[in-house]
């Protein structure tokens, strides 16, 4: 959320504090072959910069544009690996099958829908539990078929902030893979899109147990670039290029390196590695204060917290809520705000007008409640004073709309 007059894309209502000065050659982010972790990594020798802003100190991080290219590359690799593994004499070819959730980012959902449309793959979109807001492990495992080649579940949802049980899921898939090998079935690869989680909590690929993990820089105050973590590219884990025409990055993702972006992402990742616990504590405190002020100002009966689910953990910075009442659709409320600029859902769905978020509907939020949804995210520099201004702005906006509807 930001005040009117601030530059677009500012993640907090108050101007961000200047970042600490970067060293002449900032060390790259820990995005490589053993661990991508938000705890400080051990020292590793520097390697050459990665294209597309992808820093790396260890083998295993492959360059990609934020989210879109990384996620498409995983899907492309999984399908191709499946077809190659079924090309052996005597093996039935079949169609690659991918399991994902009903609340994934469009960079997962739309490529899968296109592959299904072209009869190049089959996909199962597992519904999240309306009780927990999560894609439950048992439901994902039930969707697996003999032809399943990939399970892709986001680490945290971008609209509700709910954190998915990726570690538990990976453990079950790895156990299942051992049985599948004995049965001559293809290995199931595991991918998580960690775009929303990095910078807001602990992320360690060793603990998660995934084969692929998507990293997006601007979600943790870095440049708008990203990375794809791969556990042992083309050795332990398959990786196939989508682009051709250059030999950079061992031809996995050819293209001329963008050195300033590489340095920026590396510096942002280093700050996260050193400070994530302090960031998380601060953002959770301010987010909880925001929700308490909303309930105090409007009354608990008039605020529905769409990101509260029984037994589920959520991101420290995200609050998705609805101000209940007729004529209080999210866009109408924001149009009457004098200071607050915010969203009613994901930025990539901003063209959908007053239609409720499909993510919220998938989570069991009633239509009339989802239609009034607002999503506010606090940042590292957001203060309680900022929250007070935002809530005051929302109150006056709702008063105006209520008066407009009065007989």
mmCIF file of C-alpha atoms in Angstrom:
data_model
loop_
_atom_site.group_PDB
_atom_site.id
_atom_site.type_symbol
_atom_site.label_atom_id
_atom_site.label_comp_id
_atom_site.label_asym_id
_atom_site.label_seq_id
_atom_site.Cartn_x
_atom_site.Cartn_y
_atom_site.Cartn_z
ATOM 1 C CA UNK A 1 0.000 0.000 0.000
ATOM 2 C CA UNK A 2 1.216 3.525 -0.663
ATOM 3 C CA UNK A 3 0.110 7.125 -0.349
ATOM 4 C CA UNK A 4 -1.105 9.060 -3.316
ATOM 5 C CA UNK A 5 1.759 10.853 -5.023
ATOM 6 C CA UNK A 6 4.314 8.170 -4.291
ATOM 7 C CA UNK A 7 5.985 6.335 -7.106
ATOM 8 C CA UNK A 8 4.098 3.295 -8.446
ATOM 9 C CA UNK A 9 5.325 0.016 -7.086
ATOM 10 C CA UNK A 10 6.262 1.380 -3.651
ATOM 11 C CA UNK A 11 5.478 -1.480 -1.290
ATOM 12 C CA UNK A 12 4.867 0.600 1.820
ATOM 13 C CA UNK A 13 3.027 3.836 2.605
ATOM 14 C CA UNK A 14 6.069 5.615 3.996
ATOM 15 C CA UNK A 15 9.152 6.324 1.878
ATOM 16 C CA UNK A 16 11.667 3.508 2.202
ATOM 17 C CA UNK A 17 14.768 4.177 4.232
ATOM 18 C CA UNK A 18 17.966 4.248 2.197
ATOM 19 C CA UNK A 19 19.622 0.877 1.929
ATOM 20 C CA UNK A 20 23.047 0.395 3.473
ATOM 21 C CA UNK A 21 25.816 1.267 1.026
ATOM 22 C CA UNK A 22 26.764 -1.665 -1.145
ATOM 23 C CA UNK A 23 30.348 -2.895 -1.224
ATOM 24 C CA UNK A 24 32.219 -2.286 -4.483
ATOM 25 C CA UNK A 25 31.496 -5.837 -5.601
ATOM 26 C CA UNK A 26 28.479 -7.142 -3.686
ATOM 27 C CA UNK A 27 28.595 -10.882 -3.093
ATOM 28 C CA UNK A 28 26.057 -12.868 -5.094
ATOM 29 C CA UNK A 29 22.979 -14.403 -3.485
ATOM 30 C CA UNK A 30 23.134 -17.905 -2.069
ATOM 31 C CA UNK A 31 21.070 -19.540 -4.787
ATOM 32 C CA UNK A 32 23.030 -22.597 -5.697
ATOM 33 C CA UNK A 33 23.465 -26.315 -5.596
ATOM 34 C CA UNK A 34 23.124 -27.055 -1.889
ATOM 35 C CA UNK A 35 20.955 -24.433 -0.231
ATOM 36 C CA UNK A 36 19.040 -21.258 -0.876
ATOM 37 C CA UNK A 37 18.525 -20.107 2.670
ATOM 38 C CA UNK A 38 17.621 -16.933 4.458
ATOM 39 C CA UNK A 39 20.142 -17.776 7.158
ATOM 40 C CA UNK A 40 23.661 -16.476 6.489
ATOM 41 C CA UNK A 41 25.443 -18.896 4.138
ATOM 42 C CA UNK A 42 28.980 -20.180 4.573
ATOM 43 C CA UNK A 43 31.660 -18.489 2.458
ATOM 44 C CA UNK A 44 31.888 -19.761 -1.091
ATOM 45 C CA UNK A 45 34.209 -18.723 -3.898
ATOM 46 C CA UNK A 46 32.768 -16.195 -6.291
ATOM 47 C CA UNK A 47 31.829 -17.388 -9.718
ATOM 48 C CA UNK A 48 31.173 -15.309 -12.781
ATOM 49 C CA UNK A 49 27.918 -13.328 -12.920
ATOM 50 C CA UNK A 50 24.764 -14.971 -14.204
ATOM 51 C CA UNK A 51 22.684 -13.647 -17.093
ATOM 52 C CA UNK A 52 19.336 -11.977 -16.554
ATOM 53 C CA UNK A 53 20.359 -10.756 -13.148
ATOM 54 C CA UNK A 54 20.986 -14.171 -11.699
ATOM 55 C CA UNK A 55 23.745 -14.171 -9.098
ATOM 56 C CA UNK A 56 25.087 -17.487 -7.923
ATOM 57 C CA UNK A 57 27.887 -18.690 -5.703
ATOM 58 C CA UNK A 58 27.301 -22.395 -6.191
ATOM 59 C CA UNK A 59 26.208 -24.619 -9.060
ATOM 60 C CA UNK A 60 22.477 -24.943 -9.457
ATOM 61 C CA UNK A 61 20.914 -21.520 -10.046
ATOM 62 C CA UNK A 62 19.759 -21.020 -13.609
ATOM 63 C CA UNK A 63 18.889 -17.544 -14.889
ATOM 64 C CA UNK A 64 15.311 -16.662 -15.753
ATOM 65 C CA UNK A 65 13.076 -13.619 -15.898
ATOM 66 C CA UNK A 66 10.943 -13.174 -12.790
ATOM 67 C CA UNK A 67 8.460 -16.002 -12.273
ATOM 68 C CA UNK A 68 7.298 -16.346 -15.862
ATOM 69 C CA UNK A 69 10.389 -17.806 -17.517
ATOM 70 C CA UNK A 70 11.433 -19.778 -14.456
ATOM 71 C CA UNK A 71 8.057 -21.475 -14.047
ATOM 72 C CA UNK A 72 7.681 -22.108 -17.775
ATOM 73 C CA UNK A 73 11.162 -23.619 -17.841
ATOM 74 C CA UNK A 74 10.228 -26.081 -15.097
ATOM 75 C CA UNK A 75 7.063 -27.184 -16.892
ATOM 76 C CA UNK A 76 8.900 -27.495 -20.200
ATOM 77 C CA UNK A 77 11.658 -29.540 -18.573
ATOM 78 C CA UNK A 78 9.275 -31.885 -16.768
ATOM 79 C CA UNK A 79 7.299 -32.674 -19.927
ATOM 80 C CA UNK A 80 10.397 -33.230 -22.017
ATOM 81 C CA UNK A 81 12.009 -35.393 -19.342
ATOM 82 C CA UNK A 82 8.876 -37.524 -19.173
ATOM 83 C CA UNK A 83 8.799 -38.051 -22.939
ATOM 84 C CA UNK A 84 12.489 -38.923 -23.041
ATOM 85 C CA UNK A 85 12.115 -41.393 -20.173
ATOM 86 C CA UNK A 86 9.215 -43.075 -21.961
ATOM 87 C CA UNK A 87 11.109 -43.332 -25.250
ATOM 88 C CA UNK A 88 12.883 -46.487 -24.111
ATOM 89 C CA UNK A 89 12.024 -49.662 -26.015
ATOM 90 C CA UNK A 90 8.970 -51.341 -24.570
ATOM 91 C CA UNK A 91 7.803 -48.303 -22.582
ATOM 92 C CA UNK A 92 4.358 -46.928 -23.355
ATOM 93 C CA UNK A 93 4.656 -43.266 -24.274
ATOM 94 C CA UNK A 94 1.583 -41.712 -22.678
ATOM 95 C CA UNK A 95 0.943 -38.024 -22.025
ATOM 96 C CA UNK A 96 2.805 -36.142 -19.280
ATOM 97 C CA UNK A 97 0.610 -35.265 -16.325
ATOM 98 C CA UNK A 98 1.213 -32.356 -13.931
ATOM 99 C CA UNK A 99 -0.366 -31.760 -10.522
ATOM 100 C CA UNK A 100 -0.734 -28.239 -9.163
ATOM 101 C CA UNK A 101 -3.173 -26.270 -7.008
ATOM 102 C CA UNK A 102 -6.203 -24.170 -7.870
ATOM 103 C CA UNK A 103 -4.599 -21.017 -6.438
ATOM 104 C CA UNK A 104 -1.318 -20.874 -8.354
ATOM 105 C CA UNK A 105 0.094 -17.813 -10.071
ATOM 106 C CA UNK A 106 -0.847 -17.390 -13.725
ATOM 107 C CA UNK A 107 2.719 -18.245 -14.741
ATOM 108 C CA UNK A 108 1.878 -21.820 -13.689
ATOM 109 C CA UNK A 109 -1.829 -21.991 -14.477
ATOM 110 C CA UNK A 110 -1.848 -20.488 -17.961
ATOM 111 C CA UNK A 111 1.056 -22.534 -19.424
ATOM 112 C CA UNK A 112 -0.609 -25.701 -18.144
ATOM 113 C CA UNK A 113 -3.956 -24.715 -19.600
ATOM 114 C CA UNK A 114 -2.264 -24.057 -22.944
ATOM 115 C CA UNK A 115 -0.517 -27.446 -22.927
ATOM 116 C CA UNK A 116 -3.803 -29.152 -22.132
ATOM 117 C CA UNK A 117 -5.518 -27.219 -24.921
ATOM 118 C CA UNK A 118 -2.872 -28.426 -27.380
ATOM 119 C CA UNK A 119 -3.125 -32.012 -26.026
ATOM 120 C CA UNK A 120 0.563 -31.890 -25.078
ATOM 121 C CA UNK A 121 -0.024 -32.531 -21.383
ATOM 122 C CA UNK A 122 -2.677 -33.291 -18.819
ATOM 123 C CA UNK A 123 -3.082 -31.280 -15.623
ATOM 124 C CA UNK A 124 -4.916 -31.610 -12.335
ATOM 125 C CA UNK A 125 -5.662 -28.449 -10.374
ATOM 126 C CA UNK A 126 -6.151 -29.585 -6.788
ATOM 127 C CA UNK A 127 -8.708 -27.481 -4.918
ATOM 128 C CA UNK A 128 -7.505 -25.886 -1.707
ATOM 129 C CA UNK A 129 -9.303 -26.684 1.515
ATOM 130 C CA UNK A 130 -11.867 -24.012 2.451
ATOM 131 C CA UNK A 131 -10.963 -24.722 6.069
ATOM 132 C CA UNK A 132 -7.197 -24.234 5.811
ATOM 133 C CA UNK A 133 -6.751 -22.344 2.522
ATOM 134 C CA UNK A 134 -3.997 -24.846 1.662
ATOM 135 C CA UNK A 135 -3.515 -27.495 -0.963
ATOM 136 C CA UNK A 136 -3.567 -30.444 1.430
ATOM 137 C CA UNK A 137 -0.903 -33.116 1.038
ATOM 138 C CA UNK A 138 -3.372 -36.022 0.880
ATOM 139 C CA UNK A 139 -5.363 -34.302 -1.872
ATOM 140 C CA UNK A 140 -2.229 -33.690 -3.935
ATOM 141 C CA UNK A 141 -1.030 -37.272 -3.527
ATOM 142 C CA UNK A 142 -4.465 -38.593 -4.512
ATOM 143 C CA UNK A 143 -4.197 -36.683 -7.803
ATOM 144 C CA UNK A 144 -0.942 -38.415 -8.806
ATOM 145 C CA UNK A 145 -1.134 -40.866 -11.733
ATOM 146 C CA UNK A 146 1.360 -43.270 -13.319
ATOM 147 C CA UNK A 147 2.042 -40.556 -15.912
ATOM 148 C CA UNK A 148 2.593 -37.743 -13.397
ATOM 149 C CA UNK A 149 5.937 -36.034 -14.016
ATOM 150 C CA UNK A 150 5.703 -32.849 -11.944
ATOM 151 C CA UNK A 151 4.084 -31.552 -8.773
ATOM 152 C CA UNK A 152 4.184 -27.748 -8.537
ATOM 153 C CA UNK A 153 2.788 -26.079 -5.419
ATOM 154 C CA UNK A 154 3.565 -22.468 -4.486
ATOM 155 C CA UNK A 155 5.302 -21.906 -1.154
ATOM 156 C CA UNK A 156 2.948 -19.085 -0.126
ATOM 157 C CA UNK A 157 -0.100 -17.670 -1.835
ATOM 158 C CA UNK A 158 0.176 -14.134 -3.152
ATOM 159 C CA UNK A 159 -3.371 -13.058 -2.200
ATOM 160 C CA UNK A 160 -4.101 -14.788 1.098
ATOM 161 C CA UNK A 161 -0.525 -15.223 2.310
ATOM 162 C CA UNK A 162 -1.265 -18.828 3.319
ATOM 163 C CA UNK A 163 1.896 -20.968 3.484
ATOM 164 C CA UNK A 164 1.620 -24.352 1.773
ATOM 165 C CA UNK A 165 2.905 -27.679 3.226
ATOM 166 C CA UNK A 166 5.687 -28.052 0.660
ATOM 167 C CA UNK A 167 8.188 -29.794 2.943
ATOM 168 C CA UNK A 168 5.723 -32.516 3.928
ATOM 169 C CA UNK A 169 4.632 -32.921 0.324
ATOM 170 C CA UNK A 170 8.216 -33.311 -0.894
ATOM 171 C CA UNK A 171 8.892 -36.018 1.660
ATOM 172 C CA UNK A 172 5.899 -38.036 0.466
ATOM 173 C CA UNK A 173 6.793 -37.601 -3.203
ATOM 174 C CA UNK A 174 10.380 -38.716 -2.610
ATOM 175 C CA UNK A 175 9.127 -41.870 -0.873
ATOM 176 C CA UNK A 176 6.699 -42.452 -3.727
ATOM 177 C CA UNK A 177 9.499 -42.044 -6.277
ATOM 178 C CA UNK A 178 11.430 -44.924 -4.735
ATOM 179 C CA UNK A 179 8.470 -47.220 -5.360
ATOM 180 C CA UNK A 180 7.909 -45.824 -8.835
ATOM 181 C CA UNK A 181 11.488 -46.602 -9.880
ATOM 182 C CA UNK A 182 10.958 -50.242 -8.952
ATOM 183 C CA UNK A 183 7.765 -50.242 -11.024
ATOM 184 C CA UNK A 184 9.420 -48.639 -14.048
ATOM 185 C CA UNK A 185 7.430 -45.415 -13.709
ATOM 186 C CA UNK A 186 8.912 -41.943 -14.363
ATOM 187 C CA UNK A 187 10.239 -39.866 -11.499
ATOM 188 C CA UNK A 188 7.994 -37.110 -10.181
ATOM 189 C CA UNK A 189 9.811 -33.773 -9.976
ATOM 190 C CA UNK A 190 8.860 -31.270 -7.261
ATOM 191 C CA UNK A 191 8.751 -27.508 -7.819
ATOM 192 C CA UNK A 192 7.724 -24.607 -5.611
ATOM 193 C CA UNK A 193 7.281 -20.976 -6.566
ATOM 194 C CA UNK A 194 8.818 -19.175 -3.582
ATOM 195 C CA UNK A 195 8.329 -15.665 -5.000
ATOM 196 C CA UNK A 196 6.157 -14.471 -2.112
ATOM 197 C CA UNK A 197 8.052 -16.138 0.729
ATOM 198 C CA UNK A 198 11.657 -15.021 0.309
ATOM 199 C CA UNK A 199 12.322 -11.925 2.390
ATOM 200 C CA UNK A 200 9.395 -12.620 4.708
ATOM 201 C CA UNK A 201 10.473 -15.867 6.366
ATOM 202 C CA UNK A 202 12.968 -18.708 6.363
ATOM 203 C CA UNK A 203 13.481 -20.422 3.003
ATOM 204 C CA UNK A 204 15.894 -23.359 2.760
ATOM 205 C CA UNK A 205 15.794 -25.718 -0.208
ATOM 206 C CA UNK A 206 17.395 -28.480 1.826
ATOM 207 C CA UNK A 207 14.531 -28.379 4.292
ATOM 208 C CA UNK A 208 11.933 -28.015 1.557
ATOM 209 C CA UNK A 209 13.363 -30.955 -0.381
ATOM 210 C CA UNK A 210 12.308 -29.557 -3.765
ATOM 211 C CA UNK A 211 14.008 -30.084 -7.111
ATOM 212 C CA UNK A 212 13.215 -26.574 -8.362
ATOM 213 C CA UNK A 213 12.495 -23.284 -6.594
ATOM 214 C CA UNK A 214 11.522 -19.991 -8.226
ATOM 215 C CA UNK A 215 13.086 -16.785 -6.864
ATOM 216 C CA UNK A 216 11.842 -13.264 -7.718
ATOM 217 C CA UNK A 217 13.989 -10.261 -6.801
ATOM 218 C CA UNK A 218 11.472 -7.444 -6.547
ATOM 219 C CA UNK A 219 9.526 -9.339 -3.887
ATOM 220 C CA UNK A 220 12.402 -8.733 -1.467
ATOM 221 C CA UNK A 221 13.398 -5.194 -2.518
ATOM 222 C CA UNK A 222 15.695 -6.287 -5.340
ATOM 223 C CA UNK A 223 15.554 -5.580 -9.075
ATOM 224 C CA UNK A 224 12.728 -7.015 -11.185
ATOM 225 C CA UNK A 225 14.632 -10.162 -12.072
ATOM 226 C CA UNK A 226 14.635 -13.705 -10.816
ATOM 227 C CA UNK A 227 16.293 -17.081 -10.595
ATOM 228 C CA UNK A 228 15.435 -20.737 -10.818
ATOM 229 C CA UNK A 229 17.124 -22.943 -8.235
ATOM 230 C CA UNK A 230 17.815 -26.423 -9.635
ATOM 231 C CA UNK A 231 19.106 -29.262 -7.477
ATOM 232 C CA UNK A 232 22.086 -30.415 -9.573
ATOM 233 C CA UNK A 233 21.088 -29.229 -13.054
ATOM 234 C CA UNK A 234 21.264 -31.993 -15.676
ATOM 235 C CA UNK A 235 22.928 -34.345 -13.178
ATOM 236 C CA UNK A 236 20.644 -34.943 -10.215
ATOM 237 C CA UNK A 237 17.742 -33.039 -11.758
ATOM 238 C CA UNK A 238 16.889 -32.578 -15.460
ATOM 239 C CA UNK A 239 16.977 -29.117 -16.982
ATOM 240 C CA UNK A 240 16.178 -28.329 -20.622
ATOM 241 C CA UNK A 241 16.560 -24.909 -22.272
ATOM 242 C CA UNK A 242 13.668 -23.057 -23.847
ATOM 243 C CA UNK A 243 15.858 -20.517 -25.651
ATOM 244 C CA UNK A 244 18.695 -21.122 -28.104
ATOM 245 C CA UNK A 245 21.286 -18.980 -29.801
ATOM 246 C CA UNK A 246 24.067 -18.452 -27.294
ATOM 247 C CA UNK A 247 26.317 -20.484 -25.063
ATOM 248 C CA UNK A 248 25.953 -18.475 -21.871
ATOM 249 C CA UNK A 249 25.071 -20.302 -18.671
ATOM 250 C CA UNK A 250 26.083 -23.649 -20.153
ATOM 251 C CA UNK A 251 23.335 -23.038 -22.746
ATOM 252 C CA UNK A 252 20.589 -23.617 -20.169
ATOM 253 C CA UNK A 253 19.464 -20.012 -20.507
ATOM 254 C CA UNK A 254 21.523 -18.199 -23.149
ATOM 255 C CA UNK A 255 21.684 -14.423 -23.242
ATOM 256 C CA UNK A 256 24.055 -11.590 -22.416
ATOM 257 C CA UNK A 257 24.570 -11.060 -18.689
ATOM 258 C CA UNK A 258 23.008 -7.998 -17.061
ATOM 259 C CA UNK A 259 25.723 -7.221 -14.546
ATOM 260 C CA UNK A 260 24.022 -4.311 -12.676
ATOM 261 C CA UNK A 261 20.938 -6.435 -12.127
ATOM 262 C CA UNK A 262 23.090 -9.320 -10.944
ATOM 263 C CA UNK A 263 24.756 -7.088 -8.356
ATOM 264 C CA UNK A 264 21.402 -5.666 -7.242
ATOM 265 C CA UNK A 265 19.798 -9.039 -6.727
ATOM 266 C CA UNK A 266 22.879 -10.308 -4.926
ATOM 267 C CA UNK A 267 22.900 -7.346 -2.540
ATOM 268 C CA UNK A 268 19.162 -7.676 -1.846
ATOM 269 C CA UNK A 269 19.571 -11.381 -1.131
ATOM 270 C CA UNK A 270 22.490 -10.730 1.205
ATOM 271 C CA UNK A 271 20.408 -8.248 3.209
ATOM 272 C CA UNK A 272 17.642 -10.843 3.483
ATOM 273 C CA UNK A 273 20.103 -13.509 4.613
ATOM 274 C CA UNK A 274 21.373 -11.281 7.407
ATOM 275 C CA UNK A 275 18.148 -9.591 8.495
ATOM 276 C CA UNK A 276 15.154 -11.806 7.670
ATOM 277 C CA UNK A 277 14.211 -12.457 11.295
ATOM 278 C CA UNK A 278 14.101 -8.742 12.087
ATOM 279 C CA UNK A 279 12.140 -8.044 8.886
ATOM 280 C CA UNK A 280 9.648 -10.800 9.719
ATOM 281 C CA UNK A 281 9.134 -9.657 13.317
ATOM 282 C CA UNK A 282 8.567 -6.047 12.307
ATOM 283 C CA UNK A 283 6.174 -6.792 9.457
ATOM 284 C CA UNK A 284 4.115 -9.222 11.529
ATOM 285 C CA UNK A 285 3.765 -6.655 14.322
ATOM 286 C CA UNK A 286 2.593 -3.929 11.936
ATOM 287 C CA UNK A 287 0.292 -6.311 10.026
ATOM 288 C CA UNK A 288 -1.351 -7.479 13.245
ATOM 289 C CA UNK A 289 -1.751 -3.866 14.345
ATOM 290 C CA UNK A 290 -3.432 -3.083 11.006
ATOM 291 C CA UNK A 291 -5.984 -5.850 11.454
ATOM 292 C CA UNK A 292 -6.653 -4.863 15.068
ATOM 293 C CA UNK A 293 -7.220 -1.221 14.026
ATOM 294 C CA UNK A 294 -9.590 -2.291 11.247
ATOM 295 C CA UNK A 295 -11.716 -4.295 13.681
ATOM 296 C CA UNK A 296 -11.646 -1.492 16.250
ATOM 297 C CA UNK A 297 -12.640 1.163 13.684
ATOM 298 C CA UNK A 298 -15.332 -0.730 11.754
ATOM 299 C CA UNK A 299 -16.381 -3.298 14.344
ATOM 300 C CA UNK A 300 -15.516 -6.980 14.231
ATOM 301 C CA UNK A 301 -18.893 -7.798 12.693
ATOM 302 C CA UNK A 302 -18.112 -5.612 9.674
ATOM 303 C CA UNK A 303 -14.555 -6.853 8.940
ATOM 304 C CA UNK A 304 -13.976 -10.277 7.402
ATOM 305 C CA UNK A 305 -10.313 -11.321 7.453
ATOM 306 C CA UNK A 306 -10.025 -13.343 4.250
ATOM 307 C CA UNK A 307 -6.481 -14.495 5.037
ATOM 308 C CA UNK A 308 -7.351 -16.141 8.369
ATOM 309 C CA UNK A 309 -7.669 -19.934 8.065
ATOM 310 C CA UNK A 310 -7.805 -22.512 10.830
ATOM 311 C CA UNK A 311 -4.452 -24.136 11.516
ATOM 312 C CA UNK A 312 -2.596 -22.421 8.654
ATOM 313 C CA UNK A 313 0.454 -20.208 8.859
ATOM 314 C CA UNK A 314 0.600 -17.122 6.676
ATOM 315 C CA UNK A 315 3.075 -14.551 5.448
ATOM 316 C CA UNK A 316 4.023 -11.878 7.953
ATOM 317 C CA UNK A 317 3.181 -8.945 5.669
ATOM 318 C CA UNK A 318 -0.105 -9.800 3.961
ATOM 319 C CA UNK A 319 -3.612 -8.856 5.055
ATOM 320 C CA UNK A 320 -6.589 -9.633 2.842
ATOM 321 C CA UNK A 321 -9.869 -8.370 4.282
ATOM 322 C CA UNK A 322 -13.359 -7.262 3.290
ATOM 323 C CA UNK A 323 -15.384 -4.402 4.710
ATOM 324 C CA UNK A 324 -18.844 -5.928 4.721
ATOM 325 C CA UNK A 325 -21.875 -4.104 3.397
ATOM 326 C CA UNK A 326 -23.682 -3.310 0.134
ATOM 327 C CA UNK A 327 -21.901 -1.057 -2.330
ATOM 328 C CA UNK A 328 -18.513 -1.486 -0.657
ATOM 329 C CA UNK A 329 -16.754 -3.360 -3.429
ATOM 330 C CA UNK A 330 -13.008 -3.062 -3.113
ATOM 331 C CA UNK A 331 -12.565 -0.799 -6.119
ATOM 332 C CA UNK A 332 -15.312 1.563 -4.972
ATOM 333 C CA UNK A 333 -13.746 1.916 -1.543
ATOM 334 C CA UNK A 334 -10.304 2.610 -3.016
ATOM 335 C CA UNK A 335 -11.757 5.190 -5.403
ATOM 336 C CA UNK A 336 -12.889 7.256 -2.397
ATOM 337 C CA UNK A 337 -9.584 7.009 -0.548
ATOM 338 C CA UNK A 338 -7.583 10.246 -0.482
ATOM 339 C CA UNK A 339 -4.205 8.816 0.519
ATOM 340 C CA UNK A 340 -4.224 5.057 0.089
ATOM 341 C CA UNK A 341 -3.309 3.324 -3.138
ATOM 342 C CA UNK A 342 -3.734 -0.436 -2.890
ATOM 343 C CA UNK A 343 -5.050 -3.463 -4.760
ATOM 344 C CA UNK A 344 -8.085 -5.707 -4.558
ATOM 345 C CA UNK A 345 -6.009 -8.760 -5.468
ATOM 346 C CA UNK A 346 -3.005 -9.779 -7.538
ATOM 347 C CA UNK A 347 -1.579 -7.037 -9.763
ATOM 348 C CA UNK A 348 -1.658 -9.385 -12.760
ATOM 349 C CA UNK A 349 -5.461 -9.617 -12.418
ATOM 350 C CA UNK A 350 -6.081 -5.877 -12.292
ATOM 351 C CA UNK A 351 -8.144 -5.875 -15.487
ATOM 352 C CA UNK A 352 -11.003 -7.928 -14.009
ATOM 353 C CA UNK A 353 -13.039 -5.010 -12.691
ATOM 354 C CA UNK A 354 -15.408 -5.789 -9.821
ATOM 355 C CA UNK A 355 -15.309 -9.531 -10.373
ATOM 356 C CA UNK A 356 -14.165 -11.212 -7.166
ATOM 357 C CA UNK A 357 -10.766 -12.825 -6.991
ATOM 358 C CA UNK A 358 -10.838 -16.404 -8.253
ATOM 359 C CA UNK A 359 -8.246 -17.201 -5.582
ATOM 360 C CA UNK A 360 -10.559 -16.089 -2.777
ATOM 361 C CA UNK A 361 -13.495 -17.947 -4.296
ATOM 362 C CA UNK A 362 -11.321 -21.072 -4.543
ATOM 363 C CA UNK A 363 -10.581 -20.703 -0.827
ATOM 364 C CA UNK A 364 -14.291 -20.792 -0.013
ATOM 365 C CA UNK A 365 -14.779 -17.056 0.565
ATOM 366 C CA UNK A 366 -18.428 -16.196 -0.311
ATOM 367 C CA UNK A 367 -18.935 -14.201 -3.512
ATOM 368 C CA UNK A 368 -20.369 -11.098 -1.822
ATOM 369 C CA UNK A 369 -17.494 -11.074 0.673
ATOM 370 C CA UNK A 370 -14.787 -11.649 -1.938
ATOM 371 C CA UNK A 371 -16.216 -8.799 -4.009
ATOM 372 C CA UNK A 372 -15.399 -6.354 -1.212
ATOM 373 C CA UNK A 373 -11.851 -7.618 -0.711
ATOM 374 C CA UNK A 374 -8.819 -5.396 -0.274
ATOM 375 C CA UNK A 375 -5.264 -6.662 -0.043
ATOM 376 C CA UNK A 376 -2.759 -4.601 1.924
ATOM 377 C CA UNK A 377 0.877 -5.557 2.344
ATOM 378 C CA UNK A 378 3.109 -3.904 4.907
ATOM 379 C CA UNK A 379 6.843 -3.522 4.352
ATOM 380 C CA UNK A 380 10.095 -3.174 6.205
ATOM 381 C CA UNK A 381 9.591 0.537 6.795
ATOM 382 C CA UNK A 382 5.836 0.631 7.399
ATOM 383 C CA UNK A 383 5.032 2.089 10.821
ATOM 384 C CA UNK A 384 2.014 2.013 13.090
ATOM 385 C CA UNK A 385 1.557 5.701 12.280
ATOM 386 C CA UNK A 386 1.236 4.774 8.618
ATOM 387 C CA UNK A 387 -1.396 2.207 9.556
ATOM 388 C CA UNK A 388 -3.371 4.808 11.518
ATOM 389 C CA UNK A 389 -3.459 7.067 8.442
ATOM 390 C CA UNK A 390 -4.542 4.215 6.181
ATOM 391 C CA UNK A 391 -7.358 3.094 8.478
ATOM 392 C CA UNK A 392 -8.546 6.686 8.877
ATOM 393 C CA UNK A 393 -8.612 7.013 5.089
ATOM 394 C CA UNK A 394 -10.631 3.802 4.729
ATOM 395 C CA UNK A 395 -13.114 4.969 7.373
ATOM 396 C CA UNK A 396 -13.820 8.245 5.596
ATOM 397 C CA UNK A 397 -14.151 6.439 2.257
ATOM 398 C CA UNK A 398 -16.745 4.031 3.671
ATOM 399 C CA UNK A 399 -18.641 6.891 5.337
ATOM 400 C CA UNK A 400 -18.878 8.620 1.956
ATOM 401 C CA UNK A 401 -20.151 5.487 0.229
ATOM 402 C CA UNK A 402 -22.681 4.814 2.985
ATOM 403 C CA UNK A 403 -23.961 8.384 2.701
ATOM 404 C CA UNK A 404 -24.250 8.067 -1.087
ATOM 405 C CA UNK A 405 -26.497 5.044 -0.625
ATOM 406 C CA UNK A 406 -28.636 6.525 2.132
ATOM 407 C CA UNK A 407 -32.279 7.150 1.083
#
